[in-house]
Amino acid sequence: MQIVEVDKNNFKEEVIDSKIPVLADFNADWCGPCRMLRPVLDEIASEHDDFKIVSINIDDEDELAREYFVSSIPCLVLFKNGEETSRSVGLRPKSEIENMLGGE
Amino acid sequence: MYDIIIIGAGPAGLTSAIYARRAMKKVLVLEKLSYGGQIINTLSIENYPASPNISGFDFATRLYNQAKDLGAEVKFEEVLKIGDGDIKKVVTSKNTYEAKSIILATGSQNRKLGLENEDSFISKGISYCATCDGAFYKGKDVAVVGGGNTALEDALYLSDIVNTVYLIHRRDEFRGEEASVNKLKLKENVKFIFNSNVTKLIGKDKLEKAEITTNNGDKSTILIDGLFIAIGRIPFNDSFKDIVNIDQNGYIIATEDCHTNIPGIFVAGDVRSKEVRQLVTAASDGAIAATEAIKFINNE
């Protein structure tokens, strides 16, 4: 599955109402570690259909960033049934992100 | 068997890889996280010769591609242990490799204050990178801890974004450049707190206050949304501190020739014991360490 770009207009539909778990990647263009992380997330997304990865640009979507207390990026927030179940801040190796997704 | 195994894919390690590949040596670069090292956190590099205004990410990506295009192998595995024999074993989280020589280019990580609840406030008010996280504190009150160049630059950067910056330093004089100190003194929203340490972090869901204790023991509390910690760095030496000599701060001891105490093991970049840690000196170390490693292999 490809990464879905999410903004405040489709956040509810893509994240809150999703039937499968959603990993939300809060990022920004100016954030080097975020740009490093993106290809890793692309790879994970392409290998899985049992969850969805979405990308949220915090410069465009500062309301969402505030709502979810994101104050450091890259920030990965895992949602299940619309609720946050875990979060990881900073650049992480692929294996650690996979553990976060599989370890629930 | 590799000619050279390079541990760390930051500017020092990747520069080593470029030099080693141009000498046709068989090279493996091992990296636990991502290529580029800490330079990827830099928004814009202003002091690298002939490359003004390149972003840290672009610099790292160009360097990585250059090393790969020259034929360096790069694997993303964490090194757990190295051996010091004639044939040097490198044990990672996934495999064991052998090489004629090793270049240690593992860099360093942020030093923490060491306060009890520091980790629980990370990304909820505690930050180690002002240029990464400063934008989240627009119009708010923040503090910077430290007295070196990083602390001064962080305070300057933040002063244009936030409402008030408290600059907390345990001494009454800064180690950092005077030019930066003078710029800070002209900023009306920067307040200096000298001879003091942050001794407690207070907050419910996120950081709200910090307790400051002066060197005389007087305590006070400041209301802040963010605390930027810039008190230096700690070298990554865990996997080999029992093999090579390190100094009292944990940096691997070597002179400008990048030789460690073990024949065939070299050190490059921020993890080396030295005075100036800059992008250009990391690249310089990389070139020297590779050249010395090549000499070592050819003489065996």
Short mmCIF file of C-alpha atoms in Angstrom, two decimals, chain B residues 73-253:
data_model
loop_
_atom_site.label_atom_id
_atom_site.label_comp_id
_atom_site.label_asym_id
_atom_site.label_seq_id
_atom_site.Cartn_x
_atom_site.Cartn_y
_atom_site.Cartn_z
CA GLU B 73 29.17 -1.62 -0.05
CA VAL B 74 26.91 -0.20 2.66
CA LYS B 75 24.97 -2.36 5.11
CA PHE B 76 22.59 -1.14 7.78
CA GLU B 77 23.64 -3.29 10.72
CA GLU B 78 24.72 -2.36 14.22
CA VAL B 79 28.27 -3.34 15.16
CA LEU B 80 28.40 -5.15 18.51
CA LYS B 81 32.06 -6.15 18.73
CA ILE B 82 35.36 -5.92 16.91
CA GLY B 83 38.48 -8.06 17.15
CA ASP B 84 42.08 -6.89 17.15
CA GLY B 85 43.98 -9.78 15.51
CA ASP B 86 45.76 -9.75 12.14
CA ILE B 87 42.45 -10.64 10.55
CA LYS B 88 39.93 -8.38 12.18
CA LYS B 89 36.48 -9.74 12.94
CA VAL B 90 33.51 -7.39 13.05
CA VAL B 91 30.38 -8.79 14.69
CA THR B 92 27.07 -7.07 13.88
CA SER B 93 23.48 -7.64 14.89
CA LYS B 94 23.10 -9.92 11.82
CA ASN B 95 26.50 -11.21 10.65
CA THR B 96 30.21 -11.54 11.25
CA TYR B 97 32.62 -9.98 8.76
CA GLU B 98 36.39 -10.09 8.36
CA ALA B 99 38.73 -7.33 7.26
CA LYS B 100 42.41 -6.49 7.04
CA SER B 101 41.77 -3.13 8.64
CA ILE B 102 39.04 -1.17 10.39
CA ILE B 103 38.19 2.52 10.46
CA LEU B 104 36.11 3.62 13.43
CA ALA B 105 33.92 6.57 12.44
CA THR B 106 30.98 6.22 14.79
CA GLY B 107 30.58 9.85 15.84
CA SER B 108 28.81 10.98 18.96
CA GLN B 109 25.40 11.56 20.48
CA ASN B 110 23.80 14.31 22.55
CA ARG B 111 24.75 14.53 26.19
CA LYS B 112 21.73 14.53 28.49
CA LEU B 113 21.31 16.58 31.65
CA GLY B 114 20.79 13.34 33.56
CA LEU B 115 17.62 14.44 35.32
CA GLU B 116 15.17 11.83 36.51
CA ASN B 117 12.23 12.55 34.18
CA GLU B 118 14.24 13.94 31.25
CA ASP B 119 13.34 11.12 28.85
CA SER B 120 9.64 11.36 29.57
CA PHE B 121 9.63 15.00 28.40
CA ILE B 122 11.47 14.33 25.13
CA SER B 123 9.30 15.80 22.37
CA LYS B 124 7.07 17.21 25.10
CA GLY B 125 9.27 20.18 25.87
CA ILE B 126 12.79 18.73 25.98
CA SER B 127 14.81 19.02 22.79
CA TYR B 128 18.44 18.51 21.81
CA CYS B 129 18.13 20.24 18.44
CA ALA B 130 16.96 23.85 18.22
CA THR B 131 16.92 24.00 14.42
CA CYS B 132 14.85 20.79 14.34
CA ASP B 133 12.24 21.68 16.93
CA GLY B 134 12.41 25.47 17.35
CA ALA B 135 9.46 26.10 15.04
CA PHE B 136 7.13 24.36 17.50
CA TYR B 137 7.78 27.05 20.10
CA LYS B 138 6.74 30.12 18.11
CA GLY B 139 5.81 32.92 20.52
CA LYS B 140 6.50 30.80 23.60
CA ASP B 141 9.10 31.00 26.38
CA VAL B 142 12.02 28.59 26.22
CA ALA B 143 15.41 28.03 27.81
CA VAL B 144 18.73 26.85 26.42
CA VAL B 145 21.24 25.10 28.68
CA GLY B 146 24.94 25.21 27.85
CA GLY B 147 27.86 27.52 27.27
CA GLY B 148 29.52 26.39 24.04
CA ASN B 149 28.96 27.39 20.42
CA THR B 150 25.97 25.12 20.01
CA ALA B 151 24.17 26.69 22.97
CA LEU B 152 24.92 30.21 21.73
CA GLU B 153 23.80 29.43 18.17
CA ASP B 154 20.67 27.72 19.47
CA ALA B 155 19.80 30.76 21.59
CA LEU B 156 20.33 33.07 18.63
CA TYR B 157 18.24 30.91 16.33
CA LEU B 158 15.43 30.63 18.87
CA SER B 159 15.44 34.35 19.70
CA ASP B 160 13.96 35.08 16.26
CA ILE B 161 11.13 32.59 16.74
CA VAL B 162 10.10 32.49 20.39
CA ASN B 163 8.98 35.10 22.92
CA THR B 164 11.77 34.81 25.52
CA VAL B 165 14.97 32.72 25.58
CA TYR B 166 16.63 32.07 28.92
CA LEU B 167 20.24 31.04 28.44
CA ILE B 168 21.33 28.99 31.43
CA HIS B 169 25.03 28.34 31.97
CA ARG B 170 26.85 26.83 34.92
CA ARG B 171 29.72 29.34 34.72
CA ASP B 172 29.82 33.13 34.38
CA GLU B 173 31.62 33.08 31.03
CA PHE B 174 30.86 31.30 27.77
CA ARG B 175 33.22 28.89 26.05
CA GLY B 176 31.66 29.72 22.68
CA GLU B 177 32.70 32.42 20.21
CA GLU B 178 32.64 36.02 21.36
CA ALA B 179 30.93 37.14 18.15
CA SER B 180 27.89 35.03 19.04
CA VAL B 181 27.90 36.27 22.64
CA ASN B 182 27.90 39.88 21.41
CA LYS B 183 25.00 39.20 19.05
CA LEU B 184 23.05 37.64 21.90
CA LYS B 185 23.65 40.62 24.17
CA LEU B 186 21.91 42.84 21.62
CA LYS B 187 18.78 40.65 21.67
CA GLU B 188 16.18 42.10 24.01
CA ASN B 189 14.37 38.80 24.44
CA VAL B 190 17.44 36.82 25.56
CA LYS B 191 17.96 36.63 29.32
CA PHE B 192 21.18 35.25 30.76
CA ILE B 193 21.17 33.05 33.85
CA PHE B 194 24.78 32.48 34.90
CA ASN B 195 26.35 30.21 37.53
CA SER B 196 23.27 27.99 37.51
CA ASN B 197 22.10 24.51 36.65
CA VAL B 198 18.71 23.06 35.75
CA THR B 199 17.94 20.73 38.65
CA LYS B 200 14.34 19.67 38.16
CA LEU B 201 11.84 19.35 35.32
CA ILE B 202 8.21 19.95 36.25
CA GLY B 203 5.06 19.37 34.22
CA LYS B 204 2.02 17.18 33.83
CA ASP B 205 1.52 16.13 30.19
CA LYS B 206 4.34 18.31 28.96
CA LEU B 207 7.13 20.46 30.34
CA GLU B 208 5.79 23.52 32.17
CA LYS B 209 8.55 24.64 34.55
CA ALA B 210 12.21 24.10 35.32
CA GLU B 211 13.87 24.48 38.66
CA ILE B 212 17.14 26.41 38.54
CA THR B 213 19.76 26.11 41.28
CA THR B 214 22.62 28.60 41.50
CA ASN B 215 26.10 27.49 42.41
CA ASN B 216 25.38 28.95 45.87
CA GLY B 217 22.42 26.62 46.29
CA ASP B 218 19.64 29.20 45.75
CA LYS B 219 16.63 27.73 43.97
CA SER B 220 14.16 29.39 41.63
CA THR B 221 11.62 28.27 39.04
CA ILE B 222 11.11 29.51 35.49
CA LEU B 223 7.97 28.95 33.43
CA ILE B 224 8.94 27.52 30.05
CA ASP B 225 7.37 25.46 27.28
CA GLY B 226 10.66 24.24 25.90
CA LEU B 227 14.12 23.40 27.19
CA PHE B 228 16.89 23.01 24.63
CA ILE B 229 19.86 21.06 25.95
CA ALA B 230 23.21 21.88 24.35
CA ILE B 231 25.80 20.66 26.84
CA GLY B 232 28.04 18.74 24.51
CA ARG B 233 28.20 15.26 23.13
CA ILE B 234 29.21 11.74 24.13
CA PRO B 235 31.24 9.57 21.74
CA PHE B 236 29.83 6.25 20.53
CA ASN B 237 32.52 3.86 21.76
CA ASP B 238 30.62 0.99 23.40
CA SER B 239 31.59 -1.72 20.92
CA PHE B 240 35.32 -1.12 21.08
CA LYS B 241 36.30 0.80 24.21
CA ASP B 242 37.93 -2.39 25.56
CA ILE B 243 40.12 -2.71 22.47
CA VAL B 244 41.36 0.79 21.67
CA ASN B 245 42.63 3.45 24.08
CA ILE B 246 40.16 6.18 24.95
CA ASP B 247 40.61 9.48 26.77
CA GLN B 248 38.81 10.55 29.97
CA ASN B 249 35.80 11.73 27.95
CA GLY B 250 35.53 8.50 25.98
CA TYR B 251 37.03 9.74 22.71
CA ILE B 252 39.39 7.36 20.93
CA ILE B 253 42.96 8.51 21.29
#
